[in-house]
Each structure stands twice: as C-alpha cells, then as structure tokens.
XYZ file of C-alpha atoms in Angstrom:
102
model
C 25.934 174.979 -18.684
C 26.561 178.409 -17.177
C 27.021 178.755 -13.475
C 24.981 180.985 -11.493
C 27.821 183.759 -11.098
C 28.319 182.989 -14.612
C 25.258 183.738 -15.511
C 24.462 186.916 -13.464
C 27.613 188.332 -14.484
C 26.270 188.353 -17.937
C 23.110 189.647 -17.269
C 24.541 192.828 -15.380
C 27.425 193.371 -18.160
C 24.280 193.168 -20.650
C 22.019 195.215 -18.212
C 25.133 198.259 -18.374
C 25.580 197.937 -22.452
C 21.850 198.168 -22.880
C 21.772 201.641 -20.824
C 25.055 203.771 -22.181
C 25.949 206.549 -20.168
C 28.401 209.065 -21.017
C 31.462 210.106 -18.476
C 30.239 212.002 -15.028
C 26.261 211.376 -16.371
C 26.472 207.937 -14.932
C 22.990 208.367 -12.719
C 21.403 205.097 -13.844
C 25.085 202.905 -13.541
C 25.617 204.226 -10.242
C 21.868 203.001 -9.305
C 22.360 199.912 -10.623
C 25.428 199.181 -8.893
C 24.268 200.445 -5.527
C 21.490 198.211 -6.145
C 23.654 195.031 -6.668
C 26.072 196.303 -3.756
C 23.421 196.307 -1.210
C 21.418 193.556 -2.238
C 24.931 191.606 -1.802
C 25.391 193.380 1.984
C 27.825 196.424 1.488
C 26.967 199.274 2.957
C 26.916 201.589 0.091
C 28.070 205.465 -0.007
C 26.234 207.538 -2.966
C 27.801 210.521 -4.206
C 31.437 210.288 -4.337
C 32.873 212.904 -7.239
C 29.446 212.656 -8.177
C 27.906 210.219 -9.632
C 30.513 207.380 -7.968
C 29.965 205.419 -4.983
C 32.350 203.608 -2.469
C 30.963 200.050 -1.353
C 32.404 198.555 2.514
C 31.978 195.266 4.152
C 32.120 194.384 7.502
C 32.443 191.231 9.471
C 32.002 191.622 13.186
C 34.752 193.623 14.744
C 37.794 192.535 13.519
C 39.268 190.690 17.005
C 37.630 187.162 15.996
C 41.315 186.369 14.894
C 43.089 188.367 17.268
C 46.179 189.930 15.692
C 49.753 188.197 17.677
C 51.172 191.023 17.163
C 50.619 191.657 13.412
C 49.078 194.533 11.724
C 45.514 193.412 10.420
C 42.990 195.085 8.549
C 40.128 196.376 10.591
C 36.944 194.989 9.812
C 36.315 197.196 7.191
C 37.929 195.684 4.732
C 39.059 197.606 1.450
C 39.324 195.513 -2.019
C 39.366 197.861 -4.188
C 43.142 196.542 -5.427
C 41.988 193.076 -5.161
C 38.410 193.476 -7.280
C 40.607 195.327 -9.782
C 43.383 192.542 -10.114
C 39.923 189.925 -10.315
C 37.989 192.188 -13.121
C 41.544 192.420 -15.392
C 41.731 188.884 -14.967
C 38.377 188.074 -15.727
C 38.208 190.296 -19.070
C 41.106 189.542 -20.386
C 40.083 185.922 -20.428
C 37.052 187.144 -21.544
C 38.987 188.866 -24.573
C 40.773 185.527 -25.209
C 38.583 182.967 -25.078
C 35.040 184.312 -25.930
C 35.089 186.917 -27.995
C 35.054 185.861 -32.403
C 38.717 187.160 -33.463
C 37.923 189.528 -36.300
C-alpha cells in the first residue's frame, strides 16, 4: 500500500506530465507549485527570471538553540542543495526500481 507522501508525490508528478509546458512558458507549473508551497507554509516569491519562484521557511527567530559560539543558519533556512541531493536520490531510485527496463 502506498503511503500518503507516496501517494501525493505521484499525483503532483502526474498533475505536471498531464500539463507540458515548454522552457520560460512555465505559467501553469509555477502556479501549481506556489500552490503546493503555500499550502505546505513557505512563504512563496512569484516572479523570479520569470516564470520561477523562490520558496522560504521560517521557524521562530532562530535563538531557540542559541548558537555557543557557532555560525548557524538564521531562521530562514535555505534547502535548495539539500531538496536537490533528496529529488536525485529519489529519481534515480525511481529509474531503478520502478520503471519496465526496455
């Protein structure tokens, strides 16, 4: 049985092969996503290069931890290399384990 993230992954990688936009003409992917993103709590910024967006989190002020002297991230945090290293990960198991090998 499918998990929940499972399964709404799948529906929005469905949702964005249904719809096919062409490079820089992404209008209804970048509503889509900035639908997810704030539905899931980012604060969402529309227009970057266009039809891009840039999606931030944040989780009080960043002093809950306090820092003992060590450089911390504020409390916007960026994971933009982390969400990258997760989505490789995540289609290339895709790619070996669920696709038919032709």
């Amino acid at each position: 049985m499918e998990s929940t993230l499972q399964g709404q992954l799948k529906a929005w990688r469905q949702h964005l092969h249904r719809y096919p936009e062409t490079g820089f003409d992404e209008v209804k992917t970048s509503d889509f996503v900035a639908t997810i993103l704030t539905t899931l709590g980012l604060d969402v910024h529309r227009g970057i290069g266009g039809t891009g967006l840039v999606a931030s989190l944040t989780v009080g002020n960043g002093d809950a931890l306090g820092n003992g002297g060590v450089p911390l991230h504020n409390a916007r945090y960026d994971f933009n290399d982390e969400i990258l290293s997760i989505g490789a990960r995540y289609f290339a198991e895709l790619a070996r384990f669920a696709l038919p090998v032709a």
